[in-house]
PDB file of C-alpha atoms in Angstrom:
ATOM      1  CA  MET G 228      -0.083   0.191   0.104  1.00 37.00           C
ATOM      2  CA  ILE G 229       3.375   2.411   0.795  1.00 37.00           C
ATOM      3  CA  ARG G 230       4.306   1.979  -3.024  1.00 39.00           C
ATOM      4  CA  ARG G 231       1.189   2.064  -4.690  1.00 39.00           C
ATOM      5  CA  PRO G 232       0.888   5.697  -5.633  1.00 39.00           C
ATOM      6  CA  PHE G 233       4.600   6.579  -6.209  1.00 33.00           C
ATOM      7  CA  VAL G 234       3.574   3.078  -9.566  1.00 37.00           C
ATOM      8  CA  LEU G 235       1.147   5.750 -10.389  1.00 36.00           C
ATOM      9  CA  VAL G 236       2.958   8.758 -10.538  1.00 36.00           C
ATOM     10  CA  THR G 237       5.836   6.810 -12.312  1.00 37.00           C
ATOM     11  CA  ALA G 238       3.365   5.462 -14.908  1.00 39.00           C
ATOM     12  CA  LEU G 239       1.767   8.287 -15.341  1.00 37.00           C
ATOM     13  CA  VAL G 240       4.692   9.644 -15.303  1.00 37.00           C
ATOM     14  CA  THR G 241       5.799   7.374 -18.454  1.00 37.00           C
ATOM     15  CA  ALA G 242       2.298   7.585 -19.689  1.00 39.00           C
ATOM     16  CA  LEU G 243       3.052  11.237 -20.645  1.00 36.00           C
ATOM     17  CA  SER G 244       6.849  11.137 -21.466  1.00 35.00           C
ATOM     18  CA  ALA G 245       5.820   8.767 -24.438  1.00 37.00           C
ATOM     19  CA  ALA G 246       3.083  11.325 -25.502  1.00 41.00           C
ATOM     20  CA  VAL G 247       5.655  13.607 -26.249  1.00 40.00           C
ATOM     21  CA  SER G 248       8.208  11.236 -27.176  1.00 40.00           C
ATOM     22  CA  ALA G 249       6.046  10.082 -29.902  1.00 67.00           C
ATOM     23  CA  ALA G 250       6.976  13.750 -31.442  1.00 82.00           C
ATOM     24  CA  PRO G 251      10.174  14.238 -34.026  1.00 87.00           C
ATOM     25  CA  PRO G 252      12.891  15.836 -31.561  1.00 90.00           C
ATOM     26  CA  ASP G 253      12.775  18.730 -33.901  1.00 95.00           C
ATOM     27  CA  TYR G 254       8.864  19.096 -33.234  1.00 97.00           C
ATOM     28  CA  VAL G 255       8.082  22.269 -32.125  1.00 97.00           C
ATOM     29  CA  LYS G 256      10.727  24.219 -35.436  1.00 97.00           C
ATOM     30  CA  GLN G 257       8.375  21.696 -38.094  1.00 97.00           C
ATOM     31  CA  VAL G 258       5.158  22.700 -36.398  1.00 98.00           C
ATOM     32  CA  GLU G 259       6.421  26.255 -36.552  1.00 98.00           C
ATOM     33  CA  THR G 260       7.252  26.212 -40.196  1.00 98.00           C
ATOM     34  CA  TRP G 261       4.096  24.972 -41.422  1.00 98.00           C
ATOM     35  CA  ARG G 262       3.146  27.739 -39.902  1.00 98.00           C
ATOM     36  CA  ALA G 263       5.081  30.555 -40.899  1.00 98.00           C
ATOM     37  CA  LYS G 264       4.116  29.014 -44.952  1.00 98.00           C
ATOM     38  CA  ARG G 265       0.447  28.472 -43.521  1.00 98.00           C
ATOM     39  CA  LEU G 266       0.585  32.357 -43.536  1.00 98.00           C
ATOM     40  CA  GLU G 267       2.931  33.435 -47.232  1.00 98.00           C
ATOM     41  CA  ARG G 268       0.048  31.103 -48.917  1.00 98.00           C
ATOM     42  CA  LEU G 269      -3.088  33.440 -46.739  1.00 98.00           C
ATOM     43  CA  GLN G 270      -0.476  36.655 -47.716  1.00 98.00           C
ATOM     44  CA  ALA G 271      -0.069  36.280 -50.998  1.00 98.00           C
ATOM     45  CA  ALA G 272      -1.022  38.571 -53.949  1.00 97.00           C
ATOM     46  CA  ASP G 273      -3.838  36.293 -54.776  1.00 96.00           C
ATOM     47  CA  GLY G 274      -4.170  34.904 -51.726  1.00 98.00           C
ATOM     48  CA  TRP G 275      -7.698  34.231 -49.549  1.00 98.00           C
ATOM     49  CA  LEU G 276      -7.315  37.443 -48.059  1.00 98.00           C
ATOM     50  CA  SER G 277      -7.553  38.695 -51.780  1.00 98.00           C
ATOM     51  CA  LEU G 278     -11.205  38.291 -52.318  1.00 98.00           C
ATOM     52  CA  ILE G 279     -13.464  41.377 -53.070  1.00 98.00           C
ATOM     53  CA  GLY G 280     -16.688  39.396 -54.735  1.00 98.00           C
ATOM     54  CA  LEU G 281     -18.755  36.485 -54.718  1.00 98.00           C
ATOM     55  CA  ASP G 282     -20.745  37.307 -57.787  1.00 98.00           C
ATOM     56  CA  TRP G 283     -23.279  34.618 -58.623  1.00 98.00           C
ATOM     57  CA  LEU G 284     -24.284  34.472 -62.161  1.00 98.00           C
ATOM     58  CA  GLN G 285     -27.543  34.833 -63.975  1.00 98.00           C
ATOM     59  CA  PRO G 286     -28.808  31.570 -66.503  1.00 98.00           C
ATOM     60  CA  GLY G 287     -28.547  34.510 -69.727  1.00 98.00           C
ATOM     61  CA  ARG G 288     -26.509  37.723 -70.272  1.00 98.00           C
ATOM     62  CA  ASN G 289     -24.421  39.201 -66.884  1.00 98.00           C
ATOM     63  CA  THR G 290     -22.893  43.018 -67.398  1.00 98.00           C
ATOM     64  CA  ILE G 291     -19.780  43.018 -65.274  1.00 98.00           C
ATOM     65  CA  GLY G 292     -18.103  46.315 -64.372  1.00 98.00           C
ATOM     66  CA  SER G 293     -17.797  48.606 -61.310  1.00 98.00           C
ATOM     67  CA  GLY G 294     -20.384  51.137 -62.424  1.00 98.00           C
ATOM     68  CA  GLU G 295     -23.301  50.473 -60.583  1.00 98.00           C
ATOM     69  CA  ASP G 296     -25.873  49.961 -63.817  1.00 97.00           C
ATOM     70  CA  ASN G 297     -24.435  46.980 -64.250  1.00 98.00           C
ATOM     71  CA  ASP G 298     -26.032  43.716 -63.194  1.00 98.00           C
ATOM     72  CA  ILE G 299     -22.670  42.125 -61.422  1.00 98.00           C
ATOM     73  CA  VAL G 300     -20.651  45.787 -59.843  1.00 98.00           C
ATOM     74  CA  LEU G 301     -17.610  44.568 -59.421  1.00 98.00           C
ATOM     75  CA  LYS G 302     -16.156  46.407 -56.023  1.00 98.00           C
ATOM     76  CA  ALA G 303     -12.767  46.962 -58.305  1.00 98.00           C
ATOM     77  CA  GLY G 304     -11.945  47.668 -62.433  1.00 97.00           C
ATOM     78  CA  PRO G 305     -13.380  49.451 -65.270  1.00 97.00           C
ATOM     79  CA  ALA G 306     -16.771  50.980 -64.747  1.00 98.00           C
ATOM     80  CA  ARG G 307     -17.149  48.843 -68.409  1.00 98.00           C
ATOM     81  CA  LEU G 308     -15.706  45.608 -67.942  1.00 98.00           C
ATOM     82  CA  GLY G 309     -17.909  42.861 -70.375  1.00 98.00           C
ATOM     83  CA  LEU G 310     -20.635  41.047 -71.278  1.00 98.00           C
ATOM     84  CA  ALA G 311     -20.208  37.855 -68.959  1.00 98.00           C
ATOM     85  CA  THR G 312     -23.190  35.022 -70.747  1.00 98.00           C
ATOM     86  CA  LEU G 313     -24.227  31.618 -68.694  1.00 98.00           C
ATOM     87  CA  ALA G 314     -25.610  28.712 -71.204  1.00 97.00           C
ATOM     88  CA  ASP G 315     -25.856  25.380 -71.257  1.00 95.00           C
ATOM     89  CA  GLY G 316     -23.367  25.335 -68.612  1.00 94.00           C
ATOM     90  CA  ARG G 317     -20.548  27.788 -69.878  1.00 96.00           C
ATOM     91  CA  ALA G 318     -19.749  31.229 -69.593  1.00 98.00           C
ATOM     92  CA  THR G 319     -18.582  33.065 -72.864  1.00 98.00           C
ATOM     93  CA  LEU G 320     -17.124  36.544 -71.758  1.00 98.00           C
ATOM     94  CA  GLU G 321     -17.292  39.719 -74.308  1.00 98.00           C
ATOM     95  CA  LEU G 322     -14.027  41.660 -73.183  1.00 98.00           C
ATOM     96  CA  ASP G 323     -14.801  45.792 -73.187  1.00 97.00           C
ATOM     97  CA  PRO G 324     -12.309  47.073 -76.078  1.00 94.00           C
ATOM     98  CA  ALA G 325     -11.559  49.901 -73.389  1.00 95.00           C
ATOM     99  CA  ALA G 326     -10.926  47.909 -70.575  1.00 96.00           C
ATOM    100  CA  ASP G 327      -7.992  47.226 -70.847  1.00 94.00           C
ATOM    101  CA  ALA G 328      -7.901  43.336 -69.815  1.00 97.00           C
ATOM    102  CA  THR G 329      -6.870  40.281 -70.097  1.00 97.00           C
ATOM    103  CA  VAL G 330      -7.795  36.264 -70.467  1.00 98.00           C
ATOM    104  CA  ASP G 331      -5.324  33.490 -69.241  1.00 97.00           C
ATOM    105  CA  GLY G 332      -2.420  36.591 -69.337  1.00 96.00           C
ATOM    106  CA  ALA G 333      -3.227  37.178 -73.309  1.00 96.00           C
ATOM    107  CA  PRO G 334      -5.248  39.970 -74.094  1.00 95.00           C
ATOM    108  CA  ALA G 335      -8.303  38.705 -75.486  1.00 94.00           C
ATOM    109  CA  THR G 336     -12.131  39.784 -76.377  1.00 94.00           C
ATOM    110  CA  ARG G 337     -13.886  36.856 -76.321  1.00 96.00           C
ATOM    111  CA  ALA G 338     -12.894  33.862 -74.394  1.00 97.00           C
ATOM    112  CA  LEU G 339     -15.557  30.697 -73.400  1.00 98.00           C
ATOM    113  CA  LEU G 340     -14.595  30.658 -69.828  1.00 98.00           C
ATOM    114  CA  ARG G 341     -12.846  27.222 -67.791  1.00 98.00           C
ATOM    115  CA  ASP G 342     -14.651  26.657 -64.230  1.00 98.00           C
ATOM    116  CA  ASP G 343     -12.287  25.720 -61.655  1.00 96.00           C
ATOM    117  CA  SER G 344     -13.292  22.103 -61.472  1.00 93.00           C
ATOM    118  CA  ALA G 345     -10.972  22.471 -64.635  1.00 95.00           C
ATOM    119  CA  GLU G 346      -7.472  21.997 -64.087  1.00 92.00           C
ATOM    120  CA  GLN G 347      -6.710  25.339 -64.897  1.00 96.00           C
ATOM    121  CA  PRO G 348      -9.614  27.785 -64.626  1.00 98.00           C
ATOM    122  CA  SER G 349      -9.601  30.163 -66.499  1.00 98.00           C
ATOM    123  CA  VAL G 350      -8.341  33.757 -64.733  1.00 98.00           C
ATOM    124  CA  VAL G 351      -9.734  37.508 -66.311  1.00 98.00           C
ATOM    125  CA  ARG G 352      -7.217  40.308 -65.213  1.00 98.00           C
ATOM    126  CA  PHE G 353      -7.379  43.765 -64.701  1.00 98.00           C
ATOM    127  CA  GLY G 354      -5.364  45.968 -63.220  1.00 96.00           C
ATOM    128  CA  SER G 355      -5.254  44.333 -59.707  1.00 98.00           C
ATOM    129  CA  ALA G 356      -8.082  42.467 -59.526  1.00 98.00           C
ATOM    130  CA  SER G 357      -8.939  39.302 -61.286  1.00 98.00           C
ATOM    131  CA  PHE G 358     -11.628  36.700 -60.971  1.00 98.00           C
ATOM    132  CA  LEU G 359     -12.476  33.223 -62.722  1.00 98.00           C
ATOM    133  CA  VAL G 360     -15.770  31.283 -62.412  1.00 98.00           C
ATOM    134  CA  ILE G 361     -16.054  28.625 -60.015  1.00 98.00           C
ATOM    135  CA  LYS G 362     -18.890  26.329 -59.961  1.00 96.00           C
ATOM    136  CA  ARG G 363     -21.398  25.372 -56.544  1.00 94.00           C
ATOM    137  CA  GLY G 364     -24.077  22.669 -57.551  1.00 90.00           C
ATOM    138  CA  ASP G 365     -25.372  23.560 -60.534  1.00 92.00           C
ATOM    139  CA  ARG G 366     -24.633  27.581 -59.752  1.00 95.00           C
ATOM    140  CA  TYR G 367     -21.787  29.430 -61.060  1.00 98.00           C
ATOM    141  CA  ALA G 368     -19.961  32.613 -59.735  1.00 98.00           C
ATOM    142  CA  LEU G 369     -17.356  35.050 -60.098  1.00 98.00           C
ATOM    143  CA  ARG G 370     -14.765  34.490 -57.671  1.00 98.00           C
ATOM    144  CA  VAL G 371     -13.210  37.990 -57.256  1.00 98.00           C
ATOM    145  CA  ARG G 372      -9.610  39.007 -56.217  1.00 98.00           C
ATOM    146  CA  ASP G 373      -7.663  42.384 -55.430  1.00 98.00           C
ATOM    147  CA  SER G 374      -4.180  42.106 -53.825  1.00 98.00           C
ATOM    148  CA  GLU G 375      -4.998  46.015 -52.846  1.00 98.00           C
ATOM    149  CA  ALA G 376      -8.047  44.263 -50.714  1.00 98.00           C
ATOM    150  CA  ALA G 377      -8.162  46.038 -47.539  1.00 96.00           C
ATOM    151  CA  THR G 378      -8.707  42.549 -46.356  1.00 96.00           C
ATOM    152  CA  ARG G 379      -4.929  41.658 -46.974  1.00 98.00           C
ATOM    153  CA  LYS G 380      -3.828  45.215 -46.233  1.00 97.00           C
ATOM    154  CA  HIS G 381      -5.057  45.064 -42.742  1.00 97.00           C
ATOM    155  CA  PHE G 382      -4.429  42.067 -41.684  1.00 98.00           C
ATOM    156  CA  LEU G 383      -4.461  41.344 -38.361  1.00 97.00           C
ATOM    157  CA  GLY G 384      -2.577  37.720 -38.460  1.00 97.00           C
ATOM    158  CA  ILE G 385      -3.306  35.230 -36.818  1.00 97.00           C
ATOM    159  CA  ASP G 386      -3.593  34.334 -33.215  1.00 98.00           C
ATOM    160  CA  GLN G 387      -2.425  30.628 -31.993  1.00 98.00           C
ATOM    161  CA  TYR G 388      -2.507  28.307 -28.470  1.00 98.00           C
ATOM    162  CA  PRO G 389       0.975  27.849 -27.717  1.00 98.00           C
ATOM    163  CA  ILE G 390       2.682  24.544 -29.710  1.00 98.00           C
ATOM    164  CA  ASP G 391       1.997  21.281 -28.090  1.00 97.00           C
ATOM    165  CA  ALA G 392       2.938  17.616 -28.534  1.00 97.00           C
ATOM    166  CA  ALA G 393       0.613  16.036 -26.822  1.00 97.00           C
ATOM    167  CA  TRP G 394      -1.900  17.383 -29.704  1.00 98.00           C
ATOM    168  CA  ARG G 395       0.370  15.392 -31.803  1.00 98.00           C
ATOM    169  CA  VAL G 396      -2.169  12.280 -32.027  1.00 97.00           C
ATOM    170  CA  GLU G 397      -1.088   9.254 -33.057  1.00 97.00           C
ATOM    171  CA  ALA G 398      -4.942   7.596 -34.135  1.00 98.00           C
ATOM    172  CA  LYS G 399      -6.375   4.240 -35.187  1.00 98.00           C
ATOM    173  CA  TRP G 400      -7.394   3.771 -38.627  1.00 98.00           C
ATOM    174  CA  VAL G 401     -10.134   1.779 -39.177  1.00 98.00           C
ATOM    175  CA  PRO G 402     -10.893   1.293 -43.129  1.00 98.00           C
ATOM    176  CA  PHE G 403     -14.049   1.312 -45.130  1.00 98.00           C
ATOM    177  CA  ASP G 404     -14.337  -1.733 -47.203  1.00 96.00           C
ATOM    178  CA  PRO G 405     -15.943  -0.130 -49.888  1.00 97.00           C
ATOM    179  CA  PRO G 406     -15.668   3.324 -49.065  1.00 96.00           C
ATOM    180  CA  GLN G 407     -18.225   5.159 -47.309  1.00 97.00           C
ATOM    181  CA  THR G 408     -19.982   8.765 -48.149  1.00 97.00           C
ATOM    182  CA  LEU G 409     -21.191  11.910 -45.803  1.00 97.00           C
ATOM    183  CA  ASP G 410     -22.876  14.820 -46.315  1.00 96.00           C
ATOM    184  CA  ILE G 411     -20.777  17.461 -45.852  1.00 97.00           C
ATOM    185  CA  PRO G 412     -23.205  21.027 -45.671  1.00 95.00           C
ATOM    186  CA  ASN G 413     -21.243  24.481 -46.964  1.00 94.00           C
ATOM    187  CA  ILE G 414     -22.240  27.992 -46.122  1.00 94.00           C
ATOM    188  CA  ILE G 415     -23.522  28.848 -48.831  1.00 93.00           C
ATOM    189  CA  GLY G 416     -26.588  26.158 -48.038  1.00 92.00           C
ATOM    190  CA  THR G 417     -26.089  23.320 -50.217  1.00 91.00           C
ATOM    191  CA  VAL G 418     -24.443  19.777 -49.729  1.00 93.00           C
ATOM    192  CA  ASP G 419     -22.016  17.558 -51.732  1.00 93.00           C
ATOM    193  CA  ALA G 420     -21.649  13.956 -50.888  1.00 95.00           C
ATOM    194  CA  MET G 421     -18.047  13.084 -50.767  1.00 97.00           C
ATOM    195  CA  THR G 422     -15.898   9.326 -50.234  1.00 97.00           C
ATOM    196  CA  VAL G 423     -14.998   8.643 -46.671  1.00 98.00           C
ATOM    197  CA  PRO G 424     -12.175   5.721 -46.717  1.00 98.00           C
ATOM    198  CA  GLY G 425     -12.089   4.889 -42.794  1.00 98.00           C
ATOM    199  CA  LYS G 426     -11.936   6.131 -39.370  1.00 98.00           C
ATOM    200  CA  ALA G 427      -9.367   7.755 -36.550  1.00 98.00           C
ATOM    201  CA  VAL G 428     -10.102   6.204 -33.669  1.00 98.00           C
ATOM    202  CA  PHE G 429      -8.117   8.263 -29.956  1.00 98.00           C
ATOM    203  CA  GLU G 430      -8.073   7.734 -27.320  1.00 97.00           C
ATOM    204  CA  ARG G 431      -8.201  11.745 -24.544  1.00 96.00           C
ATOM    205  CA  ASP G 432      -8.610  11.812 -20.897  1.00 94.00           C
ATOM    206  CA  GLY G 433      -9.735   8.637 -21.334  1.00 95.00           C
ATOM    207  CA  ARG G 434     -12.460   9.326 -23.497  1.00 97.00           C
ATOM    208  CA  ARG G 435     -13.116   7.554 -27.072  1.00 98.00           C
ATOM    209  CA  TYR G 436     -13.418   9.930 -30.668  1.00 98.00           C
ATOM    210  CA  GLU G 437     -13.637   9.442 -33.389  1.00 98.00           C
ATOM    211  CA  LEU G 438     -12.995  11.823 -36.078  1.00 98.00           C
ATOM    212  CA  LEU G 439     -14.483  10.872 -40.338  1.00 98.00           C
ATOM    213  CA  PRO G 440     -11.872  12.317 -43.296  1.00 98.00           C
ATOM    214  CA  VAL G 441     -13.034  13.226 -46.720  1.00 98.00           C
ATOM    215  CA  VAL G 442     -11.471  12.765 -49.843  1.00 94.00           C
ATOM    216  CA  GLU G 443     -11.030  15.950 -52.206  1.00 91.00           C
ATOM    217  CA  ASP G 444     -10.327  13.828 -55.136  1.00 87.00           C
ATOM    218  CA  PRO G 445      -8.757  10.032 -56.034  1.00 84.00           C
ATOM    219  CA  ASP G 446      -5.567  11.676 -56.663  1.00 87.00           C
ATOM    220  CA  ALA G 447      -6.190  13.491 -52.918  1.00 90.00           C
ATOM    221  CA  THR G 448      -2.290  12.356 -50.712  1.00 90.00           C
ATOM    222  CA  GLN G 449      -4.013  13.306 -47.683  1.00 97.00           C
ATOM    223  CA  LEU G 450      -7.328  13.347 -46.096  1.00 98.00           C
ATOM    224  CA  PHE G 451      -8.419  16.183 -45.047  1.00 98.00           C
ATOM    225  CA  PHE G 452     -10.086  16.101 -42.145  1.00 98.00           C
ATOM    226  CA  ILE G 453     -13.314  19.099 -40.891  1.00 98.00           C
ATOM    227  CA  LEU G 454     -13.805  19.491 -37.721  1.00 98.00           C
ATOM    228  CA  ALA G 455     -15.213  21.419 -34.737  1.00 98.00           C
ATOM    229  CA  ASP G 456     -15.032  21.001 -30.975  1.00 98.00           C
ATOM    230  CA  ARG G 457     -15.873  22.516 -27.689  1.00 98.00           C
ATOM    231  CA  THR G 458     -14.002  26.224 -28.230  1.00 98.00           C
ATOM    232  CA  SER G 459     -15.741  26.693 -32.095  1.00 98.00           C
ATOM    233  CA  GLY G 460     -17.300  29.273 -31.389  1.00 96.00           C
ATOM    234  CA  LYS G 461     -15.919  30.432 -28.526  1.00 97.00           C
ATOM    235  CA  GLU G 462     -12.443  30.450 -29.057  1.00 98.00           C
ATOM    236  CA  THR G 463     -12.321  29.456 -32.481  1.00 98.00           C
ATOM    237  CA  TYR G 464     -14.342  29.895 -35.522  1.00 97.00           C
ATOM    238  CA  GLY G 465     -17.771  28.626 -35.022  1.00 96.00           C
ATOM    239  CA  ALA G 466     -18.411  26.661 -38.172  1.00 96.00           C
ATOM    240  CA  ALA G 467     -15.385  24.660 -38.309  1.00 98.00           C
ATOM    241  CA  ARG G 468     -11.847  23.634 -38.961  1.00 98.00           C
ATOM    242  CA  PHE G 469      -9.324  22.098 -41.301  1.00 98.00           C
ATOM    243  CA  LEU G 470      -7.063  19.350 -40.844  1.00 98.00           C
ATOM    244  CA  TYR G 471      -4.433  17.192 -43.379  1.00 98.00           C
ATOM    245  CA  ALA G 472      -2.863  14.031 -42.722  1.00 98.00           C
ATOM    246  CA  ASP G 473      -1.213  11.965 -43.953  1.00 97.00           C
ATOM    247  CA  LYS G 474      -2.606   8.557 -45.198  1.00 96.00           C
ATOM    248  CA  ALA G 475      -2.403   5.934 -42.940  1.00 97.00           C
ATOM    249  CA  GLU G 476       0.670   3.990 -42.456  1.00 96.00           C
ATOM    250  CA  ASN G 477       1.101   0.258 -40.278  1.00 96.00           C
ATOM    251  CA  GLY G 478      -2.793   1.502 -38.805  1.00 97.00           C
ATOM    252  CA  ILE G 479      -1.931   4.832 -37.946  1.00 97.00           C
ATOM    253  CA  VAL G 480      -3.365   8.083 -38.652  1.00 98.00           C
ATOM    254  CA  VAL G 481      -1.240  11.295 -37.114  1.00 98.00           C
ATOM    255  CA  LEU G 482      -3.962  14.295 -36.456  1.00 98.00           C
ATOM    256  CA  ASP G 483      -1.786  16.312 -34.995  1.00 98.00           C
ATOM    257  CA  PHE G 484      -4.263  18.940 -34.279  1.00 98.00           C
ATOM    258  CA  ASN G 485      -1.339  22.012 -33.628  1.00 98.00           C
ATOM    259  CA  LYS G 486      -2.426  22.116 -36.972  1.00 98.00           C
ATOM    260  CA  ALA G 487      -5.559  22.865 -37.051  1.00 98.00           C
ATOM    261  CA  TYR G 488      -6.872  26.033 -38.995  1.00 98.00           C
ATOM    262  CA  ASN G 489      -9.356  28.308 -39.593  1.00 98.00           C
ATOM    263  CA  PRO G 490     -11.249  28.040 -43.059  1.00 98.00           C
ATOM    264  CA  PRO G 491     -11.421  31.233 -45.752  1.00 97.00           C
ATOM    265  CA  CYS G 492     -14.597  31.654 -44.332  1.00 97.00           C
ATOM    266  CA  ALA G 493     -13.080  33.009 -41.276  1.00 97.00           C
ATOM    267  CA  PHE G 494     -11.493  35.975 -43.270  1.00 97.00           C
ATOM    268  CA  THR G 495     -14.085  36.728 -45.622  1.00 97.00           C
ATOM    269  CA  PRO G 496     -17.842  36.743 -46.864  1.00 95.00           C
ATOM    270  CA  TYR G 497     -16.670  35.801 -49.897  1.00 97.00           C
ATOM    271  CA  ALA G 498     -15.639  32.053 -49.646  1.00 97.00           C
ATOM    272  CA  THR G 499     -18.033  28.718 -49.498  1.00 95.00           C
ATOM    273  CA  CYS G 500     -16.323  27.067 -47.105  1.00 97.00           C
ATOM    274  CA  PRO G 501     -17.929  23.316 -46.566  1.00 96.00           C
ATOM    275  CA  LEU G 502     -19.408  22.957 -42.474  1.00 97.00           C
ATOM    276  CA  ALA G 503     -18.189  20.716 -40.068  1.00 98.00           C
ATOM    277  CA  PRO G 504     -20.998  18.081 -40.102  1.00 97.00           C
ATOM    278  CA  PRO G 505     -22.515  16.440 -37.125  1.00 97.00           C
ATOM    279  CA  GLU G 506     -20.329  12.991 -37.584  1.00 97.00           C
ATOM    280  CA  ASN G 507     -17.104  15.450 -36.845  1.00 98.00           C
ATOM    281  CA  ARG G 508     -18.276  17.832 -33.800  1.00 98.00           C
ATOM    282  CA  LEU G 509     -15.895  16.275 -31.071  1.00 98.00           C
ATOM    283  CA  ALA G 510     -17.281  16.576 -27.146  1.00 98.00           C
ATOM    284  CA  LEU G 511     -13.784  17.977 -26.202  1.00 97.00           C
ATOM    285  CA  ALA G 512     -11.960  20.610 -25.883  1.00 98.00           C
ATOM    286  CA  VAL G 513      -9.342  21.213 -28.731  1.00 98.00           C
ATOM    287  CA  THR G 514      -6.674  23.762 -27.094  1.00 98.00           C
ATOM    288  CA  ALA G 515      -5.333  23.457 -30.363  1.00 98.00           C
ATOM    289  CA  GLY G 516      -3.927  25.822 -33.728  1.00 98.00           C
ATOM    290  CA  GLU G 517      -5.332  28.639 -34.960  1.00 98.00           C
ATOM    291  CA  LYS G 518      -8.414  30.423 -32.320  1.00 98.00           C
ATOM    292  CA  LYS G 519     -10.527  32.953 -34.210  1.00 97.00           C
ATOM    293  CA  TYR G 520      -9.404  35.491 -36.339  1.00 97.00           C
ATOM    294  CA  ARG G 521     -10.022  39.415 -34.786  1.00 94.00           C
ATOM    295  CA  GLY G 522     -10.269  41.418 -37.507  1.00 89.00           C
ATOM    296  CA  SER G 523     -13.783  39.055 -38.616  1.00 81.00           C
ATOM    297  CA  ASP G 524     -16.795  40.627 -38.717  1.00 70.00           C
ATOM    298  CA  HIS G 525     -18.628  37.834 -39.545  1.00 57.00           C
TER     299      HIS G 525
END
């Protein structure tokens, strides 16, 4: 009886040491490097902070420009940019000769625009701004960017929890044969059925948790987790956070919650982000990764 407390304390210390030692020796530096690259991508001239518009095309003719009398009023660019015609799932653009705009880097007066379901969507540029066509369900919109956007120029940075190796979790991988599907809602009100190849199962504080990843395309090399937890809507963004993980190796998937990050919608109202499905809403406070953006007004 005298030795029992010592044994329990020793076991606890051993368990904690094992959890920390599972991380690489330069783990903190690795996460810091990852975070720096994430910040660089976010702040890029064509990154998510540069979005200034999400304008839905109507079937038929759509006049485009910054002039108030256009069907689609842009927040940047010439008063008359051109005319976009949407028919049979294809958008054709006729540019105003005075607009000084390009399509895919070359001067053009008329072009068939490839949407973002193509490997290389068409990009229309005018001054510091640009747009491409995105397809969401059976709807099409212009995703408009401007390198001079206020959201980019006045970005307040990202607040994050301190890096904690204990949040680098080695989860058991349970494959699904055949793969299942999961309905993923998004912020614009539509739902996508996405492929789920299996589930990641882990324990935290003696409780069992599961997360379902989706596969974004057949050639994807990583698993994509869209998750929420008990910090969501309080310390972290309410709709979801994202987390990527390498595919399972020897039945293990590493869930590094220190790399859980905000979707574009945390920074801009002009994105079409997926929401965390009910299956991925953890009854657990994940105090790791990115916190809520303090510069957001939505």
